[in-house]
Amino acid sequence: MTTTREAPPRHRAAPAGDADLATLLLRLGDDALVLGQRLCQWITWAPTVDEDLALSNIALDLIGHARVLLTRAGRLDGTGRTEDDLAFTRPERAFTNVLLAELPNGDFAATVARQLAYTHYAVLYYEALAGCADPELAAFGARAAKEVAFHRLHADRWTRTLAGGTATSARRLREGLERVWPYTAELFEEDAVLRRLTASGTVPSPAGVRRAWERAVADVLTGAGLTVPAPAWTATGGRSGLHTEEFGPLLAELQSVHRQFPGGTW
């Protein structure tokens, strides 16, 4: 008697449209995951207990967004990878988050500056996604926009508080804004993937919300007596897997438990 052994299943190649959408979902999921991990580093270090809880809850929301986005990206790209696979087993160069998300926290004012830039972008883009042709992504966009709107309120309030506080708090906020602003242009970059998705009507381009973002953050900053930074340079590379030197230690921290206990379940 002879027996035959079935060949191991092969991952199907994702259709072009699915592959492009998977790429976008991966990028957005990486943004949320990495920024959430950065904010987790404030736990027990925030200036007040209330802020410790606030930043922790914001981080949890972001990680929740990442779970949804990464799970679907793994379904669409033909690899069958789970959210855990994508979060914990990819190397540094496989992450496609914007560099803004991975910037070190700095002091509290610098974190507020980063949150101001990111949350205004995220609300606008998620609202745009809520009207996209993909029903699953549209539903996610509508829900995530409402959650990030609370993160935006938090950033706006602290921007006004720090700007109107002491000379030191105002100076640190200005320094945080100058540090962060060169990294904001990457949020709105377009490439071939996005151009194909927008040309097919699948999703809107983040470039489409840039003007609204500029007006919104300018309103907050000028209302707080601050000026919008005008950086002499712009950072790029995160979407292509090119990261800052601070990203490696952050990723090692994120993946440390999985590396120590591969395959572990709780």
GROMACS .gro file of C-alpha atoms in nm:
model
  266
    1MET     CA    1   0.000   0.000   0.000
    2THR     CA    2   0.130   0.341  -0.081
    3THR     CA    3   0.035   0.662   0.082
    4THR     CA    4   0.053   1.011  -0.053
    5ARG     CA    5   0.122   1.318   0.147
    6GLU     CA    6  -0.061   1.631   0.059
    7ALA     CA    7   0.157   1.919  -0.041
    8PRO     CA    8   0.157   2.202   0.210
    9PRO     CA    9  -0.091   2.474   0.117
   10ARG     CA   10   0.050   2.765  -0.075
   11HIS     CA   11  -0.052   3.120  -0.014
   12ARG     CA   12  -0.246   3.251  -0.308
   13ALA     CA   13  -0.122   3.561  -0.481
   14ALA     CA   14  -0.346   3.849  -0.391
   15PRO     CA   15  -0.529   4.020  -0.679
   16ALA     CA   16  -0.373   4.355  -0.766
   17GLY     CA   17  -0.652   4.558  -0.606
   18ASP     CA   18  -0.643   4.350  -0.289
   19ALA     CA   19  -0.264   4.378  -0.270
   20ASP     CA   20  -0.279   4.756  -0.297
   21LEU     CA   21  -0.551   4.785  -0.036
   22ALA     CA   22  -0.355   4.549   0.191
   23THR     CA   23  -0.054   4.779   0.157
   24LEU     CA   24  -0.258   5.082   0.261
   25LEU     CA   25  -0.411   4.896   0.556
   26LEU     CA   26  -0.068   4.781   0.665
   27ARG     CA   27   0.063   5.138   0.657
   28LEU     CA   28  -0.226   5.273   0.861
   29GLY     CA   29  -0.204   4.980   1.101
   30ASP     CA   30   0.168   5.034   1.148
   31ASP     CA   31   0.108   5.405   1.217
   32ALA     CA   32  -0.139   5.320   1.491
   33LEU     CA   33   0.063   5.032   1.638
   34VAL     CA   34   0.393   5.219   1.656
   35LEU     CA   35   0.244   5.540   1.793
   36GLY     CA   36   0.047   5.337   2.047
   37GLN     CA   37   0.369   5.168   2.158
   38ARG     CA   38   0.541   5.505   2.191
   39LEU     CA   39   0.259   5.640   2.407
   40CYS     CA   40   0.273   5.328   2.626
   41GLN     CA   41   0.620   5.444   2.730
   42TRP     CA   42   0.454   5.728   2.922
   43ILE     CA   43   0.291   5.484   3.165
   44THR     CA   44   0.406   5.582   3.518
   45TRP     CA   45   0.606   5.873   3.366
   46ALA     CA   46   0.332   6.119   3.275
   47PRO     CA   47   0.322   6.450   3.465
   48THR     CA   48   0.000   6.360   3.651
   49VAL     CA   49  -0.198   6.046   3.728
   50ASP     CA   50  -0.480   6.174   3.507
   51GLU     CA   51  -0.241   6.211   3.215
   52ASP     CA   52  -0.096   5.869   3.280
   53LEU     CA   53  -0.447   5.726   3.237
   54ALA     CA   54  -0.531   5.951   2.942
   55LEU     CA   55  -0.223   5.858   2.742
   56SER     CA   56  -0.270   5.490   2.829
   57ASN     CA   57  -0.627   5.500   2.699
   58ILE     CA   58  -0.521   5.678   2.381
   59ALA     CA   59  -0.256   5.410   2.328
   60LEU     CA   60  -0.516   5.136   2.377
   61ASP     CA   61  -0.743   5.296   2.117
   62LEU     CA   62  -0.455   5.308   1.869
   63ILE     CA   63  -0.360   4.947   1.931
   64GLY     CA   64  -0.724   4.853   1.880
   65HIS     CA   65  -0.718   5.031   1.544
   66ALA     CA   66  -0.398   4.850   1.456
   67ARG     CA   67  -0.556   4.512   1.531
   68VAL     CA   68  -0.842   4.574   1.290
   69LEU     CA   69  -0.620   4.710   1.014
   70LEU     CA   70  -0.346   4.448   1.042
   71THR     CA   71  -0.594   4.160   1.057
   72ARG     CA   72  -0.756   4.266   0.732
   73ALA     CA   73  -0.421   4.340   0.568
   74GLY     CA   74  -0.318   3.981   0.641
   75ARG     CA   75  -0.638   3.852   0.483
   76LEU     CA   76  -0.604   4.061   0.170
   77ASP     CA   77  -0.236   4.018   0.093
   78GLY     CA   78  -0.265   3.644   0.037
   79THR     CA   79  -0.020   3.547   0.311
   80GLY     CA   80  -0.273   3.452   0.576
   81ARG     CA   81  -0.073   3.632   0.843
   82THR     CA   82  -0.255   3.727   1.162
   83GLU     CA   83  -0.238   4.056   1.347
   84ASP     CA   84   0.014   3.896   1.585
   85ASP     CA   85   0.229   3.774   1.296
   86LEU     CA   86   0.240   4.123   1.149
   87ALA     CA   87   0.305   4.295   1.480
   88PHE     CA   88   0.556   4.058   1.633
   89THR     CA   89   0.743   3.873   1.359
   90ARG     CA   90   0.825   4.133   1.095
   91PRO     CA   91   1.173   4.285   1.087
   92GLU     CA   92   1.232   4.659   1.107
   93ARG     CA   93   1.247   4.717   0.731
   94ALA     CA   94   0.905   4.552   0.684
   95PHE     CA   95   0.728   4.819   0.891
   96THR     CA   96   0.578   5.101   0.687
   97ASN     CA   97   0.471   5.355   0.949
   98VAL     CA   98   0.542   5.722   0.901
   99LEU     CA   99   0.850   5.843   1.086
  100LEU     CA  100   0.635   6.081   1.290
  101ALA     CA  101   0.482   5.786   1.476
  102GLU     CA  102   0.816   5.650   1.592
  103LEU     CA  103   0.976   5.974   1.707
  104PRO     CA  104   1.094   5.951   2.069
  105ASN     CA  105   0.849   6.098   2.317
  106GLY     CA  106   1.086   6.369   2.438
  107ASP     CA  107   0.930   6.576   2.712
  108PHE     CA  108   0.554   6.607   2.759
  109ALA     CA  109   0.537   6.916   2.537
  110ALA     CA  110   0.704   6.732   2.250
  111THR     CA  111   0.453   6.449   2.283
  112VAL     CA  112   0.169   6.702   2.276
  113ALA     CA  113   0.314   6.853   1.957
  114ARG     CA  114   0.330   6.511   1.793
  115GLN     CA  115  -0.025   6.431   1.903
  116LEU     CA  116  -0.149   6.762   1.766
  117ALA     CA  117  -0.007   6.685   1.422
  118TYR     CA  118  -0.113   6.320   1.410
  119THR     CA  119  -0.463   6.343   1.556
  120HIS     CA  120  -0.578   6.622   1.326
  121TYR     CA  121  -0.455   6.421   1.027
  122ALA     CA  122  -0.605   6.093   1.151
  123VAL     CA  123  -0.951   6.238   1.215
  124LEU     CA  124  -0.964   6.397   0.871
  125TYR     CA  125  -0.839   6.091   0.686
  126TYR     CA  126  -1.055   5.845   0.876
  127GLU     CA  127  -1.356   6.066   0.804
  128ALA     CA  128  -1.262   6.054   0.437
  129LEU     CA  129  -1.230   5.675   0.453
  130ALA     CA  130  -1.580   5.660   0.606
  131GLY     CA  131  -1.712   5.756   0.264
  132CYS     CA  132  -1.497   5.514   0.062
  133ALA     CA  133  -1.625   5.238  -0.165
  134ASP     CA  134  -1.498   4.954   0.053
  135PRO     CA  135  -1.774   4.891   0.311
  136GLU     CA  136  -1.554   4.726   0.573
  137LEU     CA  137  -1.296   5.004   0.560
  138ALA     CA  138  -1.571   5.267   0.556
  139ALA     CA  139  -1.718   5.126   0.876
  140PHE     CA  140  -1.376   5.125   1.039
  141GLY     CA  141  -1.310   5.483   0.929
  142ALA     CA  142  -1.637   5.608   1.077
  143ARG     CA  143  -1.570   5.445   1.413
  144ALA     CA  144  -1.200   5.532   1.432
  145ALA     CA  145  -1.265   5.897   1.342
  146LYS     CA  146  -1.494   5.934   1.642
  147GLU     CA  147  -1.238   5.779   1.876
  148VAL     CA  148  -0.945   5.985   1.747
  149ALA     CA  149  -1.159   6.299   1.777
  150PHE     CA  150  -1.122   6.260   2.155
  151HIS     CA  151  -0.745   6.226   2.115
  152ARG     CA  152  -0.754   6.549   1.913
  153LEU     CA  153  -0.944   6.730   2.186
  154HIS     CA  154  -0.680   6.616   2.434
  155ALA     CA  155  -0.398   6.745   2.214
  156ASP     CA  156  -0.573   7.076   2.144
  157ARG     CA  157  -0.639   7.136   2.513
  158TRP     CA  158  -0.281   7.068   2.613
  159THR     CA  159  -0.150   7.285   2.331
  160ARG     CA  160  -0.347   7.579   2.469
  161THR     CA  161  -0.256   7.495   2.829
  162LEU     CA  162   0.118   7.472   2.766
  163ALA     CA  163   0.124   7.777   2.539
  164GLY     CA  164  -0.060   7.983   2.799
  165GLY     CA  165   0.126   7.846   3.101
  166THR     CA  166   0.475   7.940   3.208
  167ALA     CA  167   0.754   8.073   2.992
  168THR     CA  168   0.917   7.732   3.021
  169SER     CA  169   0.609   7.536   2.910
  170ALA     CA  170   0.556   7.768   2.614
  171ARG     CA  171   0.921   7.742   2.511
  172ARG     CA  172   0.917   7.363   2.534
  173LEU     CA  173   0.603   7.345   2.324
  174ARG     CA  174   0.758   7.566   2.056
  175GLU     CA  175   1.065   7.343   2.057
  176GLY     CA  176   0.843   7.034   2.030
  177LEU     CA  177   0.660   7.179   1.732
  178GLU     CA  178   0.987   7.262   1.559
  179ARG     CA  179   1.107   6.908   1.625
  180VAL     CA  180   0.790   6.743   1.494
  181TRP     CA  181   0.691   6.954   1.194
  182PRO     CA  182   0.953   6.830   0.944
  183TYR     CA  183   0.795   6.484   0.982
  184THR     CA  184   0.438   6.588   0.904
  185ALA     CA  185   0.466   6.604   0.523
  186GLU     CA  186   0.509   6.227   0.505
  187LEU     CA  187   0.151   6.184   0.627
  188PHE     CA  188   0.026   6.314   0.293
  189GLU     CA  189   0.269   6.152   0.050
  190GLU     CA  190   0.135   5.973  -0.254
  191ASP     CA  191   0.299   5.684  -0.437
  192ALA     CA  192   0.198   5.439  -0.708
  193VAL     CA  193  -0.009   5.231  -0.464
  194LEU     CA  194  -0.218   5.526  -0.355
  195ARG     CA  195  -0.255   5.656  -0.707
  196ARG     CA  196  -0.394   5.321  -0.821
  197LEU     CA  197  -0.632   5.302  -0.526
  198THR     CA  198  -0.760   5.654  -0.579
  199ALA     CA  199  -0.785   5.613  -0.958
  200SER     CA  200  -1.002   5.304  -0.907
  201GLY     CA  201  -1.220   5.492  -0.658
  202THR     CA  202  -1.140   5.246  -0.380
  203VAL     CA  203  -1.014   5.499  -0.126
  204PRO     CA  204  -0.940   5.872  -0.110
  205SER     CA  205  -0.582   5.993  -0.101
  206PRO     CA  206  -0.446   6.139   0.224
  207ALA     CA  207  -0.313   6.425   0.010
  208GLY     CA  208  -0.674   6.535  -0.022
  209VAL     CA  209  -0.701   6.629   0.345
  210ARG     CA  210  -0.375   6.824   0.365
  211ARG     CA  211  -0.529   7.169   0.316
  212ALA     CA  212  -0.793   7.099   0.580
  213TRP     CA  213  -0.521   6.972   0.816
  214GLU     CA  214  -0.312   7.285   0.763
  215ARG     CA  215  -0.611   7.507   0.840
  216ALA     CA  216  -0.710   7.307   1.148
  217VAL     CA  217  -0.367   7.301   1.313
  218ALA     CA  218  -0.311   7.666   1.222
  219ASP     CA  219  -0.636   7.757   1.398
  220VAL     CA  220  -0.525   7.578   1.714
  221LEU     CA  221  -0.174   7.722   1.713
  222THR     CA  222  -0.267   8.079   1.631
  223GLY     CA  223  -0.544   8.063   1.889
  224ALA     CA  224  -0.280   7.963   2.143
  225GLY     CA  225  -0.056   8.253   2.042
  226LEU     CA  226   0.186   8.033   1.847
  227THR     CA  227   0.302   8.027   1.487
  228VAL     CA  228   0.297   7.731   1.255
  229PRO     CA  229   0.654   7.605   1.205
  230ALA     CA  230   0.806   7.640   0.860
  231PRO     CA  231   1.064   7.359   0.847
  232ALA     CA  232   1.360   7.395   0.613
  233TRP     CA  233   1.357   7.021   0.542
  234THR     CA  234   1.114   6.730   0.535
  235ALA     CA  235   1.159   6.372   0.646
  236THR     CA  236   1.057   6.071   0.441
  237GLY     CA  237   1.130   5.700   0.413
  238GLY     CA  238   0.902   5.537   0.668
  239ARG     CA  239   0.655   5.414   0.408
  240SER     CA  240   0.948   5.243   0.233
  241GLY     CA  241   1.076   5.078   0.551
  242LEU     CA  242   1.355   5.328   0.617
  243HIS     CA  243   1.339   5.428   0.981
  244THR     CA  244   1.510   5.641   1.240
  245GLU     CA  245   1.778   5.487   1.458
  246GLU     CA  246   1.540   5.507   1.754
  247PHE     CA  247   1.295   5.270   1.588
  248GLY     CA  248   1.502   4.956   1.640
  249PRO     CA  249   1.492   4.970   2.023
  250LEU     CA  250   1.120   5.055   2.012
  251LEU     CA  251   1.047   4.753   1.793
  252ALA     CA  252   1.261   4.528   2.013
  253GLU     CA  253   1.057   4.639   2.313
  254LEU     CA  254   0.732   4.576   2.126
  255GLN     CA  255   0.836   4.227   2.018
  256SER     CA  256   1.032   4.125   2.328
  257VAL     CA  257   0.773   3.892   2.486
  258HIS     CA  258   0.698   3.716   2.158
  259ARG     CA  259   1.069   3.667   2.096
  260GLN     CA  260   1.118   3.523   2.441
  261PHE     CA  261   0.812   3.295   2.424
  262PRO     CA  262   0.749   3.222   2.055
  263GLY     CA  263   0.414   3.057   2.004
  264GLY     CA  264   0.309   3.124   2.361
  265THR     CA  265  -0.059   3.166   2.442
  266TRP     CA  266  -0.226   3.326   2.739
   0.00000   0.00000   0.00000
